[in-house]
Short mmCIF file of C-alpha atoms in Angstrom, two decimals:
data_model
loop_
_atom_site.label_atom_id
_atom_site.label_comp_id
_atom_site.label_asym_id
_atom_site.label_seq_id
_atom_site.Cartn_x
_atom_site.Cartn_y
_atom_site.Cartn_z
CA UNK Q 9 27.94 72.26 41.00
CA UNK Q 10 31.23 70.10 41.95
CA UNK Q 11 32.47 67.72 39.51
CA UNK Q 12 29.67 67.13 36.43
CA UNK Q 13 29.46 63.58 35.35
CA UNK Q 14 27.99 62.61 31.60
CA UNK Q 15 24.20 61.92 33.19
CA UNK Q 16 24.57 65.70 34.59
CA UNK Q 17 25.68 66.93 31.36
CA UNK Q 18 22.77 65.65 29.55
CA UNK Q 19 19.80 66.36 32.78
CA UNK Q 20 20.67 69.68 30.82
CA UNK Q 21 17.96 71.30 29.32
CA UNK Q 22 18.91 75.37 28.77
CA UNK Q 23 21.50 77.69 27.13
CA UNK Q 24 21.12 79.23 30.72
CA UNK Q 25 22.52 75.83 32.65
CA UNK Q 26 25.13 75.20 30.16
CA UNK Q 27 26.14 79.10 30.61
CA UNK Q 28 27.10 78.45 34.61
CA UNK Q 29 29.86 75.56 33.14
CA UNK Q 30 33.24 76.12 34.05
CA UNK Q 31 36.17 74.04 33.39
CA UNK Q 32 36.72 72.94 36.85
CA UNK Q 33 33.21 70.97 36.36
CA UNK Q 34 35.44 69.05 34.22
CA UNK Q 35 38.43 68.03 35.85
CA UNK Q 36 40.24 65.11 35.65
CA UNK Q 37 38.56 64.03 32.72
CA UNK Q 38 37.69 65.25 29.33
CA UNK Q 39 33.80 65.31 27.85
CA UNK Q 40 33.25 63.04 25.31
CA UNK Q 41 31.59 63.04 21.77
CA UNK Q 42 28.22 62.79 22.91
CA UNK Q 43 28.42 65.31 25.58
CA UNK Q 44 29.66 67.63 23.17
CA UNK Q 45 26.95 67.28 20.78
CA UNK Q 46 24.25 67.25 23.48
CA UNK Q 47 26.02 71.09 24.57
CA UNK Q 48 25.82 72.30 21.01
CA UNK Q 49 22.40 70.80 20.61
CA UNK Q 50 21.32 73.35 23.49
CA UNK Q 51 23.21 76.05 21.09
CA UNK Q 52 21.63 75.29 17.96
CA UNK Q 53 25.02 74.65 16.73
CA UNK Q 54 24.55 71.11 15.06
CA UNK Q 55 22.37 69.74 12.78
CA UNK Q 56 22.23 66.22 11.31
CA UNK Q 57 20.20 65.27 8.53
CA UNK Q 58 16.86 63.28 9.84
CA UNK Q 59 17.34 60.84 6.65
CA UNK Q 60 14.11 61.63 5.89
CA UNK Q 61 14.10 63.10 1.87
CA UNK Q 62 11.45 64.97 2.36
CA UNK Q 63 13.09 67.41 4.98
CA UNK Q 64 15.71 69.45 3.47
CA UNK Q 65 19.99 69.27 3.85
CA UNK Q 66 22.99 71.50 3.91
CA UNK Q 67 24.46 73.83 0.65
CA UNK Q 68 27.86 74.29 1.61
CA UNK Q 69 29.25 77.84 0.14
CA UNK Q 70 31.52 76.19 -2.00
CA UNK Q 71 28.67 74.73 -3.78
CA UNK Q 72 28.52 70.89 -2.32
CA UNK Q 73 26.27 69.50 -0.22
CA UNK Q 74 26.15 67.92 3.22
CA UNK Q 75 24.20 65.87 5.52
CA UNK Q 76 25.33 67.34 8.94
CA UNK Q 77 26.56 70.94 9.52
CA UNK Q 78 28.03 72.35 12.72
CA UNK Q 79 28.39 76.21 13.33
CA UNK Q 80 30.68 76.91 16.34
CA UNK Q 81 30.38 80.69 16.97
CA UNK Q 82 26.66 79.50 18.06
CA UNK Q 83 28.66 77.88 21.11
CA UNK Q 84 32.14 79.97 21.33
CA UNK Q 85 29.83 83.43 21.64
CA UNK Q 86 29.41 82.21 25.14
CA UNK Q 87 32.86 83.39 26.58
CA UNK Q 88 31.96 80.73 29.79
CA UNK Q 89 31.68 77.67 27.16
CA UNK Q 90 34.50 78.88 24.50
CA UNK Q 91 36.83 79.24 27.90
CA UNK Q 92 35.71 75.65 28.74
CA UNK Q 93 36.84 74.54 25.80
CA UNK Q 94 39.68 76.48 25.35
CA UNK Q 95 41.01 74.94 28.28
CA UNK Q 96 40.28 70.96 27.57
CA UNK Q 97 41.41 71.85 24.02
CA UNK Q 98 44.57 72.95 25.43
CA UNK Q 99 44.72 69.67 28.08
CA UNK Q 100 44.19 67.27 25.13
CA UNK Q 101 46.91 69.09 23.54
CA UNK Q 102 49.30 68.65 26.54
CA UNK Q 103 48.65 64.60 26.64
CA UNK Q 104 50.55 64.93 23.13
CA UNK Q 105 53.25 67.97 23.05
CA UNK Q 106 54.57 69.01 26.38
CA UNK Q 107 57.38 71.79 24.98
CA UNK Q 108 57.24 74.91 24.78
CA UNK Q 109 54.26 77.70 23.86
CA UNK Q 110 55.10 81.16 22.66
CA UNK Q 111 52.21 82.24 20.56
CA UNK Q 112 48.67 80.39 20.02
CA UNK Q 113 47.40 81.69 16.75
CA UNK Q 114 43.92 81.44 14.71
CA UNK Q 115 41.82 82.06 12.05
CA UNK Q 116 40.00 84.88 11.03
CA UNK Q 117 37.15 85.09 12.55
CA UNK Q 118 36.18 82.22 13.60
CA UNK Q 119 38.97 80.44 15.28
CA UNK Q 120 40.19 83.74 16.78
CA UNK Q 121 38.01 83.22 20.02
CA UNK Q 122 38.92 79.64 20.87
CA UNK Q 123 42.67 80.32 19.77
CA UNK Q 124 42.37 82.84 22.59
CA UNK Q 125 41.31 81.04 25.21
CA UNK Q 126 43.77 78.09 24.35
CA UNK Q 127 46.55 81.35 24.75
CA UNK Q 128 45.54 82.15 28.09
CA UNK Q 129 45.80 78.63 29.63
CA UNK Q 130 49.07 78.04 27.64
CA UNK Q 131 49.88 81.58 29.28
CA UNK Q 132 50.89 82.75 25.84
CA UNK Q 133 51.16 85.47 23.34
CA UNK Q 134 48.20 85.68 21.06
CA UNK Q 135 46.69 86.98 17.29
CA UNK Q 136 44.77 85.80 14.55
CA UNK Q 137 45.59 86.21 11.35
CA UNK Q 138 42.87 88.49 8.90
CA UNK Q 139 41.06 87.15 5.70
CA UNK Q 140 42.60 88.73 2.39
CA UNK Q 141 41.67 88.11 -1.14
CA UNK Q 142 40.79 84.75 -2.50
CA UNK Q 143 39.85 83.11 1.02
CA UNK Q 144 43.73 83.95 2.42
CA UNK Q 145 44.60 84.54 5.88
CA UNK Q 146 47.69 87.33 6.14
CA UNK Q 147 49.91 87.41 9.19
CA UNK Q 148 50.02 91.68 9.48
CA UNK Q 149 50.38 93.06 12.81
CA UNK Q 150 53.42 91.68 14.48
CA UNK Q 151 56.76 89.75 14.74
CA UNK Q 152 57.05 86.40 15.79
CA UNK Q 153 60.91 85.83 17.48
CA UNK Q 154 62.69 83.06 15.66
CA UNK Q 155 63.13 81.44 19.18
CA UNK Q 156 59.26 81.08 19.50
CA UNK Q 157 57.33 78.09 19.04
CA UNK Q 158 53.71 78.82 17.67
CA UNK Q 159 50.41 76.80 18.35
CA UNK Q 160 48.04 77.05 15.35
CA UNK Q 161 44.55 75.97 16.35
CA UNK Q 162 41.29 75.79 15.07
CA UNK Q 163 37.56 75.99 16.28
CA UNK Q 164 36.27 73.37 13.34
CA UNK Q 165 38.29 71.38 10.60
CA UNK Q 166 36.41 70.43 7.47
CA UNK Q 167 38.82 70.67 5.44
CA UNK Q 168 42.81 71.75 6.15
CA UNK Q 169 42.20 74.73 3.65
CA UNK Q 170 41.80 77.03 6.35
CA UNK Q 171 45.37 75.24 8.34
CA UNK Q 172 47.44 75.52 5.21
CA UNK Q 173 46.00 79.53 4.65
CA UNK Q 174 47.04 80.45 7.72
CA UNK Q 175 50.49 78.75 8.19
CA UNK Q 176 50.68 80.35 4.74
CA UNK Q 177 50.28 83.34 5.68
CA UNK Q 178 52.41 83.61 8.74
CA UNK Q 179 55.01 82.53 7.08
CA UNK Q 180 54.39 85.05 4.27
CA UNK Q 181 54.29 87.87 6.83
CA UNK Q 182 57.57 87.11 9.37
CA UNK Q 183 60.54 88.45 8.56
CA UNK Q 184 62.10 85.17 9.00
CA UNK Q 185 61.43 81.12 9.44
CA UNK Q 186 58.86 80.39 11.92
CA UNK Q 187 58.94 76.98 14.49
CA UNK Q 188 55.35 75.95 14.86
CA UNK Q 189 54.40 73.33 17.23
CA UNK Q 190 54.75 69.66 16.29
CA UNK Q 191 50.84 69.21 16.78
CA UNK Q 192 47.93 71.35 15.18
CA UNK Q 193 44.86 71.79 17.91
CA UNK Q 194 40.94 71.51 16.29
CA UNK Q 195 37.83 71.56 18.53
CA UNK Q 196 35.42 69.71 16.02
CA UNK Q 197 37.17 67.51 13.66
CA UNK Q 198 34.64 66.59 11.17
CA UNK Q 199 37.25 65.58 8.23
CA UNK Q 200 39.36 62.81 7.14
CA UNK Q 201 42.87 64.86 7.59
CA UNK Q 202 44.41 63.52 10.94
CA UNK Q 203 48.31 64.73 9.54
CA UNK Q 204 48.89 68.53 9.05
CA UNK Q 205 52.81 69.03 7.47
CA UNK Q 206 54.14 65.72 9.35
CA UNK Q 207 52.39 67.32 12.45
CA UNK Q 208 49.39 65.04 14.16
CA UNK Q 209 46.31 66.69 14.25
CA UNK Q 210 44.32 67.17 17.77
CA UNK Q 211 41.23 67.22 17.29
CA UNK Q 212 38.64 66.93 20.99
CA UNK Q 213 35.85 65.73 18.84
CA UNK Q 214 35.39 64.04 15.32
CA UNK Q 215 31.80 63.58 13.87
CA UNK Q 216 31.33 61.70 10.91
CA UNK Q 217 29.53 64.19 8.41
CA UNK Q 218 29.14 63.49 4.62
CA UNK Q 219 29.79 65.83 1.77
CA UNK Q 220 29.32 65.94 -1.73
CA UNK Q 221 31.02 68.10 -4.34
CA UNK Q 222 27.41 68.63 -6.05
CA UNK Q 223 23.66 68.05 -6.76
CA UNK Q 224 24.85 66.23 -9.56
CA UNK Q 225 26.05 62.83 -7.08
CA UNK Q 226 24.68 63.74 -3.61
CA UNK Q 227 22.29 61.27 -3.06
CA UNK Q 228 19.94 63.35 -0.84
CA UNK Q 229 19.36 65.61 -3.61
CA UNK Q 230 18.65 62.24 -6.28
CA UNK Q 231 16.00 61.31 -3.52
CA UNK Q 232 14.63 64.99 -3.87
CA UNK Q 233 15.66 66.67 -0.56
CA UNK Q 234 15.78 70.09 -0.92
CA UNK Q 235 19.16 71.89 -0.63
CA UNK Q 236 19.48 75.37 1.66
CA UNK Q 237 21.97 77.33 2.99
CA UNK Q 238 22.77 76.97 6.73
CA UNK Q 239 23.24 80.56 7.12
CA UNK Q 240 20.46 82.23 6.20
CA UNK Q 241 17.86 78.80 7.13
CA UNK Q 242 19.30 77.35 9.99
CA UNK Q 243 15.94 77.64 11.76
CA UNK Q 244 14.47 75.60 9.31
CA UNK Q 245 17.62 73.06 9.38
CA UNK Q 246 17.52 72.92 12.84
CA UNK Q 247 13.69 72.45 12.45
CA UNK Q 248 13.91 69.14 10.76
CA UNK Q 249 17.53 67.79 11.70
CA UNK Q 250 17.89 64.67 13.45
CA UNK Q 251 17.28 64.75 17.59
CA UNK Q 252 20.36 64.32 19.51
CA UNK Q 253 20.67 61.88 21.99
CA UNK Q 254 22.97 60.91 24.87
CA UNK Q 255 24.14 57.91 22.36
CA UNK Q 256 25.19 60.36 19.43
CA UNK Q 257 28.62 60.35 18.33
CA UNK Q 258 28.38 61.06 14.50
CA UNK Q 259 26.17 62.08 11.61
CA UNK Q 260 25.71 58.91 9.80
#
């Protein structure tokens, strides 16, 4: 295919193009915003609300609600497009820290993937750390040196919950003080958080995506939009969500 500009990218139509994409299509340059969201579009992988109050929105699991949601194991299952972006991730990364890259470490489960692929272009050691009681990430299987510098990365950023749970618990599970990175690395950034501990955040994509703590003050609910869960009715989500366009960078 050579070198893929943004017209290419969105001539797309099929999972089955986007699965012959390979990082090379990319170089030189990194794919922007709308890009993105026209390649997770193909996936299924992002919804935006259609503003419409009759068509339903987003329960999150923590009982808010939102008008966009974005489920990135719909892309990263595709080892082809979680390699692809793996390896911008990790260029984007580059533009801000240049030092050393021991480890590149995720979340359980679903930044372990990406984290992986980031590990292999950095040409580092990798893990993920496992989900333990009262949504904690523990740091179990091995040692990180004292001399090694760890990347923590992330497929999707809401929140830093998930950052701060697993620095937590790496730090809970080394036998002594760990150096991490001065730069966290997120795929989708879809929050307000661009500072993690002092450390800029890196995120290849932000979308603007509203959340409210509650039925109680989320205004798609006052206009009578029914709330679902993504998980078990993204179909119907999907079904009514807003069309992406070449023009899309956020949910509002």
């Amino acid at each position: 295919m050579g070198v893929l500009n943004s017209e290419d990218v969105f001539a797309m139509t099929s999972v089955g193009e986007l699965r012959q994409l390979e990082s090379e299509h990319f170089a030189g340059r990194h794919l922007s915003e709308a890009e993105i969201g026209h390649i997770f579009g193909l996936c299924e992988a992002m919804w935006f609300h259609s503003g419409n109050p009759e068509h339903p929105h987003a329960e999150l699991t923590a009982g808010g609600c939102s008008d966009g949601f974005i489920d990135t194991l719909r892309v990263l299952r595709y080892t082809n497009l979680c390699q692809l972006f793996g390896v911008k991730l990790l260029e984007k990364i580059r533009e801000r820290y240049n030092g050393a890259i021991d480890w590149v470490i995720g979340s359980d489960h679903a930044g372990a993937d990406l984290s992986h692929s980031v590990a292999i272009g950095a040409n580092a050691q990798h893990d993920f750390t496992v989900k333990g009681p009262e949504k904690t990430q523990q740091w179990k299987r091995l040692t990180i040196a004292p001399d090694e510098v760890v990347l923590q990365v992330e497929e999707l950023m809401t929140t830093a919950s998930t950052l701060k749970a697993v620095r937590q618990g790496i730090r809970d599970g080394n036998p002594h003080p760990v150096r991490f990175a001065p730069v966290v690395g997120v795929l989708i950034h879809r929050s307000d958080v661009t500072v993690f501990e002092d450390r800029p955040v890196t995120a290849y994509a932000h979308y603007d995506i509203q959340t409210w703590s509650g039925p109680d003050v989320c205004p798609l609910c006052q206009a009578g939009s029914k709330r679902i869960r993504p998980k078990e009715h993204w179909v119907e989500l999907a079904r009514y969500g807003k069309p992406l366009s070449p023009g899309l960078t956020t949910g509002s």
